[in-house]
Short mmCIF file of C-alpha atoms in Angstrom, two decimals:
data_model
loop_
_atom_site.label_atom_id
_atom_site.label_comp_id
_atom_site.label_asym_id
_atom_site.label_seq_id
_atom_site.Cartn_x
_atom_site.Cartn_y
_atom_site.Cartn_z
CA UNK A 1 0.35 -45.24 54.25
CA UNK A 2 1.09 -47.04 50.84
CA UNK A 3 -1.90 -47.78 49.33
CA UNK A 4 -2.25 -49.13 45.82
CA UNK A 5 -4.83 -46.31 43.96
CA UNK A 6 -5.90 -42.41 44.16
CA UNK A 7 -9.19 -41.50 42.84
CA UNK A 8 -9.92 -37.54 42.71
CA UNK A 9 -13.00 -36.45 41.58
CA UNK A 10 -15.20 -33.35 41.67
CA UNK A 11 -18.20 -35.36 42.68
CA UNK A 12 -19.10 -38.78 44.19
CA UNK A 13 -22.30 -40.64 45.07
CA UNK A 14 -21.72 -43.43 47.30
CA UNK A 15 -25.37 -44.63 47.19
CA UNK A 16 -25.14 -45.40 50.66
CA UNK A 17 -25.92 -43.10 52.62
CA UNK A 18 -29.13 -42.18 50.33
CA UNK A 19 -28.76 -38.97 48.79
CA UNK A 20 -25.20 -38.12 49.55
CA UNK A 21 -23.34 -36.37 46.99
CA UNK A 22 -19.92 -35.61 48.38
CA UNK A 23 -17.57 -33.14 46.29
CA UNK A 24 -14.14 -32.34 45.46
CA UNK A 25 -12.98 -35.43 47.39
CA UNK A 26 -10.87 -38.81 46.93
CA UNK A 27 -11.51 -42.24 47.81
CA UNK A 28 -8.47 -44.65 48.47
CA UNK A 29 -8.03 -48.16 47.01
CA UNK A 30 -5.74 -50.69 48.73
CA UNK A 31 -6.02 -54.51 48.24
CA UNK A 32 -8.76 -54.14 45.81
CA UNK A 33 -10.86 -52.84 48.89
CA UNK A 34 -11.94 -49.49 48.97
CA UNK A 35 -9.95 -48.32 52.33
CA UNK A 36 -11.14 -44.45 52.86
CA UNK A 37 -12.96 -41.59 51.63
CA UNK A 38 -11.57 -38.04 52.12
CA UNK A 39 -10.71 -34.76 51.08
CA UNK A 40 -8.25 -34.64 48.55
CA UNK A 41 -6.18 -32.58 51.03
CA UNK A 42 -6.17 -35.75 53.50
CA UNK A 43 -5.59 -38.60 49.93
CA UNK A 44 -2.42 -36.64 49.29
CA UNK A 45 -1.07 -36.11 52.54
CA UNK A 46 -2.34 -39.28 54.31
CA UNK A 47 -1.60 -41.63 51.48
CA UNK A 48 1.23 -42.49 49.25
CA UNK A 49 -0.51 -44.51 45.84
CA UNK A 50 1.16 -46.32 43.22
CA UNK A 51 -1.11 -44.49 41.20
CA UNK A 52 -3.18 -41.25 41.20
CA UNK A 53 -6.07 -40.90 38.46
CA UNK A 54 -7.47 -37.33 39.00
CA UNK A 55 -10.65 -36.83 37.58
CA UNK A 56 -11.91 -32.73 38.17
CA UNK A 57 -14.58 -32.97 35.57
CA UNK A 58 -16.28 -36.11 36.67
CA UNK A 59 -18.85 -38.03 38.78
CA UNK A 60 -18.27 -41.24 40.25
CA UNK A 61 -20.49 -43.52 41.70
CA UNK A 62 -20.64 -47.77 42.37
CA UNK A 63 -19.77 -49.60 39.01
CA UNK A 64 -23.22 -50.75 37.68
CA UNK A 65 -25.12 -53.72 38.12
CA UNK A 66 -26.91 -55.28 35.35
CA UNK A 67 -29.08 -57.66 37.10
CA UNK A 68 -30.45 -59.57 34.37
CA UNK A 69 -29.23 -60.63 30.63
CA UNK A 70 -28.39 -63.48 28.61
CA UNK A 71 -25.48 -62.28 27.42
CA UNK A 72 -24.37 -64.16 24.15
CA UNK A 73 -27.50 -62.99 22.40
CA UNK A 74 -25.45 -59.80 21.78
CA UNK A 75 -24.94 -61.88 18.70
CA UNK A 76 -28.46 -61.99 17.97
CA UNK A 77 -29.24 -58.12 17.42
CA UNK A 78 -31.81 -57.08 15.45
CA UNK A 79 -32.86 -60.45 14.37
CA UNK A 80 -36.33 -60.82 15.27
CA UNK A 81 -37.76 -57.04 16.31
CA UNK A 82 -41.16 -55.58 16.24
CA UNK A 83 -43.00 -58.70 17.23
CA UNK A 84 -44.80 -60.22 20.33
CA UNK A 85 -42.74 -62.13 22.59
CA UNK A 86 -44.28 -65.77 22.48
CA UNK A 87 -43.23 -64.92 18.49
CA UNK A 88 -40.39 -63.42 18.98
CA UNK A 89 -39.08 -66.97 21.50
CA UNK A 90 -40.66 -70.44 19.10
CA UNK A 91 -40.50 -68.65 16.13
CA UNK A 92 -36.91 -66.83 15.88
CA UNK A 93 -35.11 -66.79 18.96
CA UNK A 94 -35.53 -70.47 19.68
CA UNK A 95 -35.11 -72.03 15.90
CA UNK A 96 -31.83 -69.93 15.91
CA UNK A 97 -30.35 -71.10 18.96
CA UNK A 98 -31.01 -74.43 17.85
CA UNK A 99 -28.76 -73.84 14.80
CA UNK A 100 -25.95 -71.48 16.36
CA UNK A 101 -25.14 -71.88 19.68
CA UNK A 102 -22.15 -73.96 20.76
CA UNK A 103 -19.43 -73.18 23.06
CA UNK A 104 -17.48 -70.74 20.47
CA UNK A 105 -20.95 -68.56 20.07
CA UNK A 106 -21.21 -68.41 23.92
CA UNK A 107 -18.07 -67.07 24.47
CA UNK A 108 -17.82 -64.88 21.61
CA UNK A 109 -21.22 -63.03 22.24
CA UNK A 110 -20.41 -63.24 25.95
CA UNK A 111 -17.11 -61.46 25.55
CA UNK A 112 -19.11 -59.02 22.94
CA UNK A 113 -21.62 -58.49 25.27
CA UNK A 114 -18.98 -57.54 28.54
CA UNK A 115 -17.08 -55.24 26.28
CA UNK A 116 -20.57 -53.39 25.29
CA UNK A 117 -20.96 -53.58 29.39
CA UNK A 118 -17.39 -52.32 30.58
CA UNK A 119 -17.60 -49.10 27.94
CA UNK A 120 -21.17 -48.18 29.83
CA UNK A 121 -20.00 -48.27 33.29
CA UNK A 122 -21.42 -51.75 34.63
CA UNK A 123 -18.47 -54.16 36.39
CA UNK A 124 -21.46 -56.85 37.79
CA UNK A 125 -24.08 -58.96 35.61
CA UNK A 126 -26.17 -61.66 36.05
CA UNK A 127 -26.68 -63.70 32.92
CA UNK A 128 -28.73 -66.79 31.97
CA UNK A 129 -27.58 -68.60 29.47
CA UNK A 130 -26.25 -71.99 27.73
CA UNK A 131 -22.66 -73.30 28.51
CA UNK A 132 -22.41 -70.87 31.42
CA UNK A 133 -18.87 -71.91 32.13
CA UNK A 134 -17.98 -70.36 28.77
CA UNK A 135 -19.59 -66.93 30.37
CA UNK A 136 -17.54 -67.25 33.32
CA UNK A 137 -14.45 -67.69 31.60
CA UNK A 138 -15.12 -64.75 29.20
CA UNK A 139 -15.85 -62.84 32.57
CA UNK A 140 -12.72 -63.80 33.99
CA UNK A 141 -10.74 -62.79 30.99
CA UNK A 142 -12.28 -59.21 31.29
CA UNK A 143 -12.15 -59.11 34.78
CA UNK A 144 -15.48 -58.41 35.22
CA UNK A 145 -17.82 -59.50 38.31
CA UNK A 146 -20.49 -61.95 36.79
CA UNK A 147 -23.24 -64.01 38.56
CA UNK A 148 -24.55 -67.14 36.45
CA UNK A 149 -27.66 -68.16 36.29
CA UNK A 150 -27.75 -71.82 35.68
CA UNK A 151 -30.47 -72.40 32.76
CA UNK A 152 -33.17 -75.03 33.83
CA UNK A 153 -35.88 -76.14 31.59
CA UNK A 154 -38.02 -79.38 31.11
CA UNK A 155 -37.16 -79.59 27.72
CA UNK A 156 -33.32 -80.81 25.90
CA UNK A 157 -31.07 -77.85 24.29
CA UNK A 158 -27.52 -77.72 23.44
CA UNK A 159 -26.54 -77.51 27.19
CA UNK A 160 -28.63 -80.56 28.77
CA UNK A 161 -31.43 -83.13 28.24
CA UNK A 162 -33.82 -82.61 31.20
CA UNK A 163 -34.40 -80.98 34.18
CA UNK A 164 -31.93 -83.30 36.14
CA UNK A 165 -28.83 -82.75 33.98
CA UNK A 166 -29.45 -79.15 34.17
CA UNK A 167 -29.66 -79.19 38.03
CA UNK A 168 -26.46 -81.40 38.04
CA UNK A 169 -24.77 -78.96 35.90
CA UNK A 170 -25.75 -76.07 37.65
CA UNK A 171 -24.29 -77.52 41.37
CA UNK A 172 -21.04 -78.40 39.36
CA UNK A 173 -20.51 -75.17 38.60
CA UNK A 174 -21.31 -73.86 41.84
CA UNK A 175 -18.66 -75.84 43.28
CA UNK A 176 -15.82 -75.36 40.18
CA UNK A 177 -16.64 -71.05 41.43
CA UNK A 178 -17.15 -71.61 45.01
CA UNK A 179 -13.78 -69.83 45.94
CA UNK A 180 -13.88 -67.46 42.99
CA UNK A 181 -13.56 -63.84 43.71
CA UNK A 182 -15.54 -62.77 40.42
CA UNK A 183 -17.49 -65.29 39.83
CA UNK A 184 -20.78 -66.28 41.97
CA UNK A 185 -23.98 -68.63 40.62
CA UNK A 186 -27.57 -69.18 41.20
CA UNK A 187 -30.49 -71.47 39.64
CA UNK A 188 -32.07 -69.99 36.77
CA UNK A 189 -35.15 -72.14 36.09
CA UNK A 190 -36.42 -70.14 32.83
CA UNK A 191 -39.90 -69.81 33.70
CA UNK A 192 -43.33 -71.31 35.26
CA UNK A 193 -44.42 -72.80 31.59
CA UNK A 194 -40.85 -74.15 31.11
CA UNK A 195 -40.24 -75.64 34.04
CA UNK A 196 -42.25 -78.41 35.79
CA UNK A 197 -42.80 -78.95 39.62
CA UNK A 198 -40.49 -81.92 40.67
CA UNK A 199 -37.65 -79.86 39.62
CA UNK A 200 -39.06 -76.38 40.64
CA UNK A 201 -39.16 -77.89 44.47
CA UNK A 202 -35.08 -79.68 43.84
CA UNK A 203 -34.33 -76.09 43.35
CA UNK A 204 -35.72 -74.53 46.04
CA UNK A 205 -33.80 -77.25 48.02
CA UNK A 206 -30.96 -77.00 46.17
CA UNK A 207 -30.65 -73.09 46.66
CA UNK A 208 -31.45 -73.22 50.57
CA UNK A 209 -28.40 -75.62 50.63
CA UNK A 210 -25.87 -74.04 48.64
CA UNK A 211 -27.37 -70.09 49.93
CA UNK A 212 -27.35 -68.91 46.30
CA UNK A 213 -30.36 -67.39 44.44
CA UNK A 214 -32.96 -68.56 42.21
CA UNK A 215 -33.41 -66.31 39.10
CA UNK A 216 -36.37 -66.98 36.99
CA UNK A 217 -38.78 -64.90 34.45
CA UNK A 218 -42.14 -64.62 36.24
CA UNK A 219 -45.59 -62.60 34.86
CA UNK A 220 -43.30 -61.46 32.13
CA UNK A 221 -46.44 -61.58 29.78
CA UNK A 222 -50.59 -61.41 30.02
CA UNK A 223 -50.62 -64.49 27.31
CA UNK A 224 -48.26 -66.73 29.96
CA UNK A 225 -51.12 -65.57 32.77
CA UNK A 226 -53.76 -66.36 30.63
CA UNK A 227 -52.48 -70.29 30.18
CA UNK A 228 -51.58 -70.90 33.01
CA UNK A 229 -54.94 -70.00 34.58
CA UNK A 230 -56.32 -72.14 31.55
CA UNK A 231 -54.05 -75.19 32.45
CA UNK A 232 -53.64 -75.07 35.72
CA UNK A 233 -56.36 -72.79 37.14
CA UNK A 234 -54.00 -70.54 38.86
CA UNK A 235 -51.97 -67.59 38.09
CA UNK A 236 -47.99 -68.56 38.26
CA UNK A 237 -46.93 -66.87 41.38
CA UNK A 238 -49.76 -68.43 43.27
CA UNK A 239 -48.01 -72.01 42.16
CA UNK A 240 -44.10 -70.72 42.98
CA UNK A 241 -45.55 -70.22 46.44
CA UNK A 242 -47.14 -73.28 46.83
CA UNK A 243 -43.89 -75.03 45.52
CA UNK A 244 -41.96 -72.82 48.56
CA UNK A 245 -40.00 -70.70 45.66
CA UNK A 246 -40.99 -67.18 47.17
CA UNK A 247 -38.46 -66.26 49.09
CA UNK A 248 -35.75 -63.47 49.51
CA UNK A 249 -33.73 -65.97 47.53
CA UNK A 250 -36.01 -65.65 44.44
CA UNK A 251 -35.73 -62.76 41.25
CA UNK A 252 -38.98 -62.61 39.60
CA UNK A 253 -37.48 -61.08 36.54
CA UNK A 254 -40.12 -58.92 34.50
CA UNK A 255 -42.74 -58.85 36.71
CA UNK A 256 -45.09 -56.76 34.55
CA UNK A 257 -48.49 -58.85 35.65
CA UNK A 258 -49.00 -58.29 39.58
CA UNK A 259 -52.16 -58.27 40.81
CA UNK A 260 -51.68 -55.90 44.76
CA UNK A 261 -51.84 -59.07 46.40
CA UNK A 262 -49.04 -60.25 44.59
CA UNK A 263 -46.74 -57.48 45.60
CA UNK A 264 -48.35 -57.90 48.95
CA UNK A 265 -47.23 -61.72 48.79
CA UNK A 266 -43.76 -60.67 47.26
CA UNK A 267 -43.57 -58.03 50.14
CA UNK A 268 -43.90 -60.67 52.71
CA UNK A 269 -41.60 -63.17 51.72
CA UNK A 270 -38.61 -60.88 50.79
CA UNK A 271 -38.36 -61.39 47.20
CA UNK A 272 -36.95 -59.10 44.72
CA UNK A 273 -37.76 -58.13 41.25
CA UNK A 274 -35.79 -57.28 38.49
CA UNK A 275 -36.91 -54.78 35.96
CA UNK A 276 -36.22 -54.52 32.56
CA UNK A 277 -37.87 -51.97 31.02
CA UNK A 278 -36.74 -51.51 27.46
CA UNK A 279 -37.34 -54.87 26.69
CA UNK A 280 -40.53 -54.95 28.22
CA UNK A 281 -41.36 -52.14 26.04
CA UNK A 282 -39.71 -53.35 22.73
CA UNK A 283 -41.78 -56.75 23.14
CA UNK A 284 -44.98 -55.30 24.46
CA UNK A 285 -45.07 -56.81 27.71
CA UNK A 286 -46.34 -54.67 30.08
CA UNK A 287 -45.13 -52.35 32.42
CA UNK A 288 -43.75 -53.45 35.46
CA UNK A 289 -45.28 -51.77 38.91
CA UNK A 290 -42.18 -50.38 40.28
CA UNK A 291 -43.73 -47.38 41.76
CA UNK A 292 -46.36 -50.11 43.98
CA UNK A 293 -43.25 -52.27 44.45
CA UNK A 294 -41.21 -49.94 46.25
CA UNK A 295 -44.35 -48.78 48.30
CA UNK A 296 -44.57 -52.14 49.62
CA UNK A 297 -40.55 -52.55 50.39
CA UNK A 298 -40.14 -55.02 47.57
CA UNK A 299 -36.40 -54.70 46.63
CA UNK A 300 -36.57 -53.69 42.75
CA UNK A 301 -32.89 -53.99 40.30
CA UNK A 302 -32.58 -53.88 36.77
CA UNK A 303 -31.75 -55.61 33.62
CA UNK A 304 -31.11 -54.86 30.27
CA UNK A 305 -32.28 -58.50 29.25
CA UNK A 306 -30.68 -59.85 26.10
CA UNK A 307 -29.33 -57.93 22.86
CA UNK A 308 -31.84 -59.35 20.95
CA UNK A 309 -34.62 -57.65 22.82
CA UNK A 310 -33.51 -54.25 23.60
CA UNK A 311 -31.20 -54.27 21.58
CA UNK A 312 -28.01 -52.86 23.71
CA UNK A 313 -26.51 -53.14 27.13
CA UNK A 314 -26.73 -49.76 27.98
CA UNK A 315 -27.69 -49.81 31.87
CA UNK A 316 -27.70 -45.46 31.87
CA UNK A 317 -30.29 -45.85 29.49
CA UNK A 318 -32.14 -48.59 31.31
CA UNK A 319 -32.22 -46.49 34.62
CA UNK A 320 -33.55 -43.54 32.43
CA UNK A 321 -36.48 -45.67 30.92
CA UNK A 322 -37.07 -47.19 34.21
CA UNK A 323 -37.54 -43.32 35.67
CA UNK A 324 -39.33 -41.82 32.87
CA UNK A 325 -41.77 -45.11 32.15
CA UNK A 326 -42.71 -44.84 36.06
CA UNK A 327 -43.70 -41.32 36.15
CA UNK A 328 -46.03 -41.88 32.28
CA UNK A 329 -47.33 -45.24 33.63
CA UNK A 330 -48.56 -43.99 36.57
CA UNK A 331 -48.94 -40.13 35.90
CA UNK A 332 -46.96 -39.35 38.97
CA UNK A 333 -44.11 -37.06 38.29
CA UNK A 334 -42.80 -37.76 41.63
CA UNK A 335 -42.20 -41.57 40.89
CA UNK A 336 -38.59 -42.95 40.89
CA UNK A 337 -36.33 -40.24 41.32
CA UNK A 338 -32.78 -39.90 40.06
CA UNK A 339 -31.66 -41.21 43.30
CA UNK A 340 -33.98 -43.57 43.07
CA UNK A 341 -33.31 -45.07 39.48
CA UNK A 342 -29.44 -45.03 40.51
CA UNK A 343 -30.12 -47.17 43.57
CA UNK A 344 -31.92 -49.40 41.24
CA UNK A 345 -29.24 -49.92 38.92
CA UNK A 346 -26.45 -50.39 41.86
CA UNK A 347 -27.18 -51.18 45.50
CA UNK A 348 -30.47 -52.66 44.73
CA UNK A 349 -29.30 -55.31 41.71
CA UNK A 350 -26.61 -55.96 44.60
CA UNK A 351 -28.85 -56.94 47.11
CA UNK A 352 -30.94 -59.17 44.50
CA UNK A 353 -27.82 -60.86 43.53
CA UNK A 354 -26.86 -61.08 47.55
CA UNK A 355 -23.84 -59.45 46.98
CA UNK A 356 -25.10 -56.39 49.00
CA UNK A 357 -22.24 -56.60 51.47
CA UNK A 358 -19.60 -56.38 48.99
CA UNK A 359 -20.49 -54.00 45.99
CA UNK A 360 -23.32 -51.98 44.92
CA UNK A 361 -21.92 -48.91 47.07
CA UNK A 362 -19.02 -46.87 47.97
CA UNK A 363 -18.71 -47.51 51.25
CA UNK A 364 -15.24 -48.37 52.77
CA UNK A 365 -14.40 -52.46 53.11
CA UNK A 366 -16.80 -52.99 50.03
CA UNK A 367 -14.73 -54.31 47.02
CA UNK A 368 -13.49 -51.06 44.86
CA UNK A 369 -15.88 -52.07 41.73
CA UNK A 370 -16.31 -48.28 40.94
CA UNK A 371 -17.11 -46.42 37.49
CA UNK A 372 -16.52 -42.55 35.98
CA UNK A 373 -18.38 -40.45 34.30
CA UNK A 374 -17.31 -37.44 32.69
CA UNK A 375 -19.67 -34.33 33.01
CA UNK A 376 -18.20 -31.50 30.67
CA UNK A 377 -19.99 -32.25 27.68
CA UNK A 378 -22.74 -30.42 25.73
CA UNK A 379 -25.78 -32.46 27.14
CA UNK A 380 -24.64 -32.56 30.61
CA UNK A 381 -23.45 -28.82 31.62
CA UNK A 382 -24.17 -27.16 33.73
CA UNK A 383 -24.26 -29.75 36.26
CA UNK A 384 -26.90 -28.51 39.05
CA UNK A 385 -27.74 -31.71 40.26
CA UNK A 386 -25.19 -34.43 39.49
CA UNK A 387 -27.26 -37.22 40.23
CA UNK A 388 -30.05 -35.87 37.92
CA UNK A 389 -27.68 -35.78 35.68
CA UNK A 390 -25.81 -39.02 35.75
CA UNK A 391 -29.82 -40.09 35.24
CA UNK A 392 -31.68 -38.00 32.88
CA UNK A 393 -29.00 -36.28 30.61
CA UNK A 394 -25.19 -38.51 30.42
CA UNK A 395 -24.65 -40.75 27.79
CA UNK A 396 -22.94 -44.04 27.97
CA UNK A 397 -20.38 -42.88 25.65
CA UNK A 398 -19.40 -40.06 28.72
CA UNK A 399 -18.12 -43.13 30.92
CA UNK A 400 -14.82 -42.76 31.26
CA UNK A 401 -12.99 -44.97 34.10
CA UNK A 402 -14.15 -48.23 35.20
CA UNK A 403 -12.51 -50.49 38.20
CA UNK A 404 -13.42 -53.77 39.51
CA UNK A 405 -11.76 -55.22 42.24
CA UNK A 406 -9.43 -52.24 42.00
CA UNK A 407 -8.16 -53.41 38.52
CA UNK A 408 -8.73 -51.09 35.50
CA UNK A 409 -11.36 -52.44 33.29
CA UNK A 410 -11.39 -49.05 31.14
CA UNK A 411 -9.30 -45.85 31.18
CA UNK A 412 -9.90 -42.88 29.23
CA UNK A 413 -13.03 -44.76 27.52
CA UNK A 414 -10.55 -47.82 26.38
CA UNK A 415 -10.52 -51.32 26.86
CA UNK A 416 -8.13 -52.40 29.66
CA UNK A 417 -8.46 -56.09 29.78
CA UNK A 418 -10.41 -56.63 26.24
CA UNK A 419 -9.11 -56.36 22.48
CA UNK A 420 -11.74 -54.35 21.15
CA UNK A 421 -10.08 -55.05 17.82
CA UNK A 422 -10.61 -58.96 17.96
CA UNK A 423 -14.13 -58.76 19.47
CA UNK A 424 -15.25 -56.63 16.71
CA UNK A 425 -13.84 -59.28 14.18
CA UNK A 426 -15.33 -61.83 15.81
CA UNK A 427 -18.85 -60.46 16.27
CA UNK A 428 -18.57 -59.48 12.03
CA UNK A 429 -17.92 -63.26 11.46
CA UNK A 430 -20.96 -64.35 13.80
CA UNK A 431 -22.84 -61.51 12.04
CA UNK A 432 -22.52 -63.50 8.74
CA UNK A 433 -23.58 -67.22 10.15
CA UNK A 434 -26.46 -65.29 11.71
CA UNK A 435 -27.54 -64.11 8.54
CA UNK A 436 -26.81 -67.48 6.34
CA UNK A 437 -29.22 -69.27 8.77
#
C-alpha cells in the first residue's frame, strides 16, 4: 500500500492504552491520519512511503497539548516578575497592554510564542487573547493545531467595548473557522470578577448552541475568593453554577482554591481543569489539588499560561512541575506518575479542548499530530523506563521531530514551516518598544 510517511522508532507511547510502551516498531501516516501501528518488519514490507524518517534512538509519543496560554505575551517576558498576581495584572501587565498591543504585537508574539511551542514538542494550544484572528492566522502559517479562546470581559480593551461586542466577535469567528482543519474556538470569559452575569448566562447559551467550550480562570487566587465572598457573599464557583456554567463544557483554569465540595461539584457536572503549575508557583497562587481531582474523576490538562508568568512554553517542564509539586504538596510520593503527568499534558488537554476523538493519542484514525524525542543524551541514558524519562529527566532541547496533521512542523530540531531567523528579529524589535514604555 502507498502511504504517504514511515515513522521507526525504538520506543512509542500511544497514551491510549494506559501504560503501553511499545518498542522497536513503526506507525504509518497516510492522509494526515495515522493508518497503522506495526513492527518495522510489517512498515517495510506492508507499506511503500514517500518518505521513511527512522528514528533508533528515540521515543515518540502524541504531539503535546498546551491547554492554556495567552500566547502574544511571549513578548512580555520578564517584565513584571517576583510579584503577587493582582500586582502583577493592574499594575504591569494591564498598563502595558494598554500601550502595546495591536494587531502587529498579536501576531508577532503569537508566531514567537508557536515557534518556542513547535521546538518543545507541543502541535495543539489553547490561547486567550486579543485579536484572536491574528493567532489563528499565525497558527495557520505554522501549521500548528490552535483552539481560541474568545476574550470576554465587562470592561473596553483594544479588541471590544463590552461584553456584547466581545460575544459578537467571538461567534464571528466561530463561524469564519467552522470548517477549519486546525483551527477550533471556544468562549473565554476571563474570570468571575471580570465578567458580569447577563453575559456569563449568553455564554453558556451561546456554547450549548455552537458545542464549543467555555474557558475561563476560576479560584486562580485566595485574594479573588476573599472578594467575592465580600461582594457577593459567595465563593465564585458557587455563582458559575447558579449561572448553569458548570458543565463538561467548562475549563476552570488554575483552580488552586477548591474547597472538597467543589471538586465534588466539578466531579458531578463533568468539568475539567487546567493546571498550570509554574505560573501558579511564580505568582504565588496556590497549588492546585490535582492529586484530589483525579480521585474524584475530574479530567485535569495543563497549561503553561502566558510568557510573562512562567516565563517559557516549555510543556516537558510543565508536566515535570506538575509531577514533582503533587508528590511535595501532598507528601505522597505515589502522586501523579510519569504516566500520569504525560496523560495530562496529551490525552487529557485533548479531552478539555473536546478534541479527544481526534488527537491527544496514537491511536489509528486519530489525526497524525505526533512529536520525537531523542533519548541518547547525557541526562537521559540509560533509558530504563522511557516514560519516566520523557517525564523526569529529557529536556525540551532533546525534541527532535514534530508532525501535525502529518506535515513536518520540525525535523532534526529545525523549523519546518517558521523562519526562526525573522521571528527572532522581530521579537528583538518588540523587545525594545517593551522597554521604551
Amino acid at each position: 500500500m502507498q502511504v504517504d510517511l514511515i515513522i521507526q522508532a525504538k520506543w512509542f507511547i500511544p497514551i491510549v492504552p494506559r501504560g503501553q510502551v511499545l518498542e522497536d516498531q513503526a506507525i504509518i501516516i497516510k492522509n494526515k491520519k495515522i493508518h497503522d501501528l506495526c513492527s518495522i518488519h510489517d512498515s517495510e514490507s506492508l507499506f511503500q512511503a514517500k518518505q521513511v524518517i527512522k528514528l533508533p534512538d528515540h521515543a515518540v509519543i502524541p504531539g503535546l497539548v498546551n491547554a492554556h496560554g495567552h500566547s502574544p505575551m511571549a513578548l512580555l517576558r520578564g517584565v513584571a516578575d517576583d510579584i503577587p498576581l493582582k500586582e502583577w495584572l493592574e499594575e504591569k501587565i494591564w498598563p502595558l497592554e494598554e500601550r502595546l498591543v495591536e494587531r502587529a504585537f498579536v501576531y508577532e508574539g503569537a508566531s514567537l510564542a508557536i515557534a518556542e511551542m513547535i521546538t518543545s514538542g507541543t502541535t495543539c494550544f489553547a490561547d486567550m487573547y486579543f485579536f484572536p484572528d491574528e493567532v489563528a492566522k499565525a497558527a495557520l502559517n505554522a501549521r500548528i493545531r490552535v483552539q481560541l479562546a474568545s476574550p470576554v470581559l465587562d470592561f473596553p480593551t483594544c479588541w471590544a467595548q463590552d461584553a456584547d461586542e466581545y460575544i459578537l466577535k467571538a461567534t464571528q469567528l466561530h463561524d469564519h473557522y467552522r470548517d477549519n482543519e486546525l483551527v477550533t474556538t471556544a468562549f473565554g470569559p476571563h474570570s468571575p470578577y471580570t465578567v458580569s452575569d447577563k453575559p456569563l448566562c449568553k455564554v453558556a447559551t451561546l456554547a450549548e448552541e455552537l458545542d464549543v467550550p467555555i474557558h475561563m480562570h476560576v479560584h486562580e487566587t485566595f485574594e479573588e475568593i476573599e472578594e467575592a465572598l465580600k461582594t457577593e457573599g459567595r465563593r465564585p464557583l458557587g455563582r458559575l453554577k447558579d449561572l448553569g456554567l458548570i458543565s463538561p463544557r467548562l475549563n476552570c483554569v488554575h483552580a488552586t482554591q477548591l474547597l472538597a465540595e467543589e471538586i465534588k461539584i466539578l466531579s458531578h457536572h463533568g468539568a475539567n481543569v487546567i493546571h498550570c503549575p509554574e505560573s501558579n508557583m511564580k505568582l504565588a497562587s496556590g497549588f492546585c489539588p490535582v492529586p484530589a481531582l483525579i480521585e474524584q474523576s475530574v479530567n485535569v490538562g495543563l497549561g503553561t499560561d502566558g510568557g510573562a508568568s512562567n516565563n517559557d512554553l516549555d510543556m516537558f517542564s510543565e508536566l515535570r512541575s506538575a509531577a514533582l509539586l503533587a508528590k511535595a504538596a501532598s507528601e505522597n510520593a505515589s502522586n501523579i506518575p510519569a504516566h500520569q503527568a504525560l496523560e495530562m499534558a496529551t490525552i487529557n488537554g485533548a479531552k478539555a479542548l473536546g478534541l479527544d476523538n481526534i488527537i491527544g493519542s496514537l491511536e489509528i484514525g486519530k489525526r497524525a499530530d505526533i512529536t520525537a524525542i531523542a533519548l541518547d543524551s547525557l541526562n537521559s541514558i540509560p533509558v530504563n523506563n522511557p516514560v519516566s524519562t520523557l517525564v523526569y529527566a529529557v529536556n525540551a532541547s532533546q525534541v527532535s521531530h514534530v508532525w501535525c496533521a502529518g506535515q513536518s512542523l520540525l525535523t532534526e530540531g529545525k523549523l519546518v514551516t517558521l523562519d526562526e531567523t525573522k521571528i527572532k528579529r522581530s521579537a528583538l524589535d518588540w523587545g525594545q518598544k517593551v522597554a521604551e514604555n
